[in-house]
Amino acid sequence: MTFPSRLLAGYGHYLQKGFVRYKETHEHLAMYGQHPEVLVITCCDSRLTPEGVFHSGPGELFVIRNVANLVPPFEATDGQHGTSAAIEYAVSALKVKHIVIMGHAKCGGVQAFRENANKSTLKGDFIGRWIKLLEPAAISMACMPVDRIDDPQLAMEYAGVRQSLKNLMTFPFVSERVEAQDMELHGAWFDIGSGELRLMDPKTERFETAASSAILAAE
Ligand SMILES: [Zn+2]
């Protein structure tokens, strides 16, 4: 077994360019620890790079990635709750000011849920059990459709982000800080093909493009 040469070459490039660029930032972070203001929860999908999308360097984003960018509801049961543990650390220890749940186009996890929603989940099928977290999203989408769009995949991707935002509020350490206006929750969706980012309006729960306001903010 050999370490992939593509990765070794990439690391060589990083040492010469990327690390040099952020050398002082790295030294500062190593000395004083991390103080990110933003927790991003997004999908494992390789086509999605949160640091790239938000043009962020080391120490800026605390990132949780899982299949279909899902947040499970708060559970006090035994078990290895990896996503919940990372949320707890970001919120209670790092005191992030914002949580962004970023869904995306062509999400394989969402697609798998849509194709297998009515099938029973086999033992050992981790993805099948995990994406069952989308069930309440599918039910609320059917009962109270928010979007006027004729694209069931996109509608489910949006609904998944909304459900995860709702589930976040079931964590006492999240809801306490949100209600005290000490932290904000945001929904977002990224279109891999076009680079378009859409943000969820908290009042209407609809997703609108962020492009024009983003360009203004960058100037
Ligand atoms: Zn995905």
PDB file of C-alpha atoms in Angstrom, residues 35-116:
ATOM      1  CA  HIS A  35     -12.170  30.794  18.155  1.00  0.00           C
ATOM      2  CA  PRO A  36     -14.335  30.269  15.065  1.00  0.00           C
ATOM      3  CA  GLU A  37     -17.533  32.311  14.957  1.00  0.00           C
ATOM      4  CA  VAL A  38     -19.297  30.035  12.508  1.00  0.00           C
ATOM      5  CA  LEU A  39     -20.316  26.390  12.597  1.00  0.00           C
ATOM      6  CA  VAL A  40     -21.101  25.030   9.127  1.00  0.00           C
ATOM      7  CA  ILE A  41     -22.994  21.757   8.879  1.00  0.00           C
ATOM      8  CA  THR A  42     -22.848  20.413   5.364  1.00  0.00           C
ATOM      9  CA  CYS A  43     -22.775  17.233   3.299  1.00  0.00           C
ATOM     10  CA  CYS A  44     -19.790  14.904   2.806  1.00  0.00           C
ATOM     11  CA  ASP A  45     -20.139  15.363  -0.962  1.00  0.00           C
ATOM     12  CA  SER A  46     -16.683  15.943  -2.490  1.00  0.00           C
ATOM     13  CA  ARG A  47     -18.073  18.587  -4.844  1.00  0.00           C
ATOM     14  CA  LEU A  48     -18.806  20.852  -1.923  1.00  0.00           C
ATOM     15  CA  THR A  49     -16.009  22.782  -0.220  1.00  0.00           C
ATOM     16  CA  PRO A  50     -17.312  25.077   2.546  1.00  0.00           C
ATOM     17  CA  GLU A  51     -13.958  26.829   2.970  1.00  0.00           C
ATOM     18  CA  GLY A  52     -13.924  27.450  -0.779  1.00  0.00           C
ATOM     19  CA  VAL A  53     -17.530  28.666  -0.960  1.00  0.00           C
ATOM     20  CA  PHE A  54     -17.026  31.108   1.924  1.00  0.00           C
ATOM     21  CA  HIS A  55     -13.418  31.964   1.016  1.00  0.00           C
ATOM     22  CA  SER A  56     -12.288  31.063   4.524  1.00  0.00           C
ATOM     23  CA  GLY A  57      -8.899  30.243   5.975  1.00  0.00           C
ATOM     24  CA  PRO A  58      -7.773  28.147   8.941  1.00  0.00           C
ATOM     25  CA  GLY A  59      -9.547  28.858  12.211  1.00  0.00           C
ATOM     26  CA  GLU A  60     -12.576  30.539  10.620  1.00  0.00           C
ATOM     27  CA  LEU A  61     -15.102  27.741  10.159  1.00  0.00           C
ATOM     28  CA  PHE A  62     -15.888  24.836  12.446  1.00  0.00           C
ATOM     29  CA  VAL A  63     -17.222  22.276   9.969  1.00  0.00           C
ATOM     30  CA  ILE A  64     -19.342  19.177  10.502  1.00  0.00           C
ATOM     31  CA  ARG A  65     -19.875  17.017   7.444  1.00  0.00           C
ATOM     32  CA  ASN A  66     -22.238  14.086   7.208  1.00  0.00           C
ATOM     33  CA  VAL A  67     -24.457  12.403   4.630  1.00  0.00           C
ATOM     34  CA  ALA A  68     -27.080  14.934   3.479  1.00  0.00           C
ATOM     35  CA  ASN A  69     -26.107  17.624   6.046  1.00  0.00           C
ATOM     36  CA  LEU A  70     -28.539  16.320   8.643  1.00  0.00           C
ATOM     37  CA  VAL A  71     -28.951  17.259  12.289  1.00  0.00           C
ATOM     38  CA  PRO A  72     -30.636  14.552  14.351  1.00  0.00           C
ATOM     39  CA  PRO A  73     -33.064  15.639  17.061  1.00  0.00           C
ATOM     40  CA  PHE A  74     -31.726  15.874  20.625  1.00  0.00           C
ATOM     41  CA  GLU A  75     -31.559  12.417  22.192  1.00  0.00           C
ATOM     42  CA  ALA A  76     -30.428  11.544  25.698  1.00  0.00           C
ATOM     43  CA  THR A  77     -29.992   7.858  24.838  1.00  0.00           C
ATOM     44  CA  ASP A  78     -26.771   5.877  24.886  1.00  0.00           C
ATOM     45  CA  GLY A  79     -24.947   5.759  21.600  1.00  0.00           C
ATOM     46  CA  GLN A  80     -22.224   7.448  19.654  1.00  0.00           C
ATOM     47  CA  HIS A  81     -23.882  10.655  18.547  1.00  0.00           C
ATOM     48  CA  GLY A  82     -21.062  12.089  16.439  1.00  0.00           C
ATOM     49  CA  THR A  83     -22.904  15.006  14.872  1.00  0.00           C
ATOM     50  CA  SER A  84     -24.544  15.971  18.177  1.00  0.00           C
ATOM     51  CA  ALA A  85     -21.179  15.825  19.983  1.00  0.00           C
ATOM     52  CA  ALA A  86     -19.601  18.171  17.440  1.00  0.00           C
ATOM     53  CA  ILE A  87     -22.564  20.572  17.686  1.00  0.00           C
ATOM     54  CA  GLU A  88     -22.273  20.547  21.480  1.00  0.00           C
ATOM     55  CA  TYR A  89     -18.567  21.375  21.286  1.00  0.00           C
ATOM     56  CA  ALA A  90     -19.059  24.193  18.795  1.00  0.00           C
ATOM     57  CA  VAL A  91     -21.961  25.740  20.716  1.00  0.00           C
ATOM     58  CA  SER A  92     -21.040  25.159  24.350  1.00  0.00           C
ATOM     59  CA  ALA A  93     -17.235  25.232  24.289  1.00  0.00           C
ATOM     60  CA  LEU A  94     -16.349  27.389  21.270  1.00  0.00           C
ATOM     61  CA  LYS A  95     -19.434  29.637  21.625  1.00  0.00           C
ATOM     62  CA  VAL A  96     -19.940  30.068  17.879  1.00  0.00           C
ATOM     63  CA  LYS A  97     -22.206  32.965  16.942  1.00  0.00           C
ATOM     64  CA  HIS A  98     -23.759  31.405  13.848  1.00  0.00           C
ATOM     65  CA  ILE A  99     -24.763  27.940  12.699  1.00  0.00           C
ATOM     66  CA  VAL A 100     -25.171  27.522   8.941  1.00  0.00           C
ATOM     67  CA  ILE A 101     -26.767  24.382   7.562  1.00  0.00           C
ATOM     68  CA  MET A 102     -25.738  24.180   3.920  1.00  0.00           C
ATOM     69  CA  GLY A 103     -27.559  21.738   1.662  1.00  0.00           C
ATOM     70  CA  HIS A 104     -26.688  21.333  -1.975  1.00  0.00           C
ATOM     71  CA  ALA A 105     -27.885  20.360  -5.442  1.00  0.00           C
ATOM     72  CA  LYS A 106     -27.739  16.737  -6.622  1.00  0.00           C
ATOM     73  CA  CYS A 107     -27.405  15.462  -3.052  1.00  0.00           C
ATOM     74  CA  GLY A 108     -26.956  11.690  -3.198  1.00  0.00           C
ATOM     75  CA  GLY A 109     -28.194  11.230   0.373  1.00  0.00           C
ATOM     76  CA  VAL A 110     -31.428  13.069  -0.404  1.00  0.00           C
ATOM     77  CA  GLN A 111     -31.790  11.127  -3.655  1.00  0.00           C
ATOM     78  CA  ALA A 112     -31.310   7.815  -1.805  1.00  0.00           C
ATOM     79  CA  PHE A 113     -34.031   8.812   0.656  1.00  0.00           C
ATOM     80  CA  ARG A 114     -36.418   9.702  -2.183  1.00  0.00           C
ATOM     81  CA  GLU A 115     -35.776   6.410  -3.955  1.00  0.00           C
ATOM     82  CA  ASN A 116     -35.945   4.212  -0.865  1.00  0.00           C
TER      83      ASN A 116
END
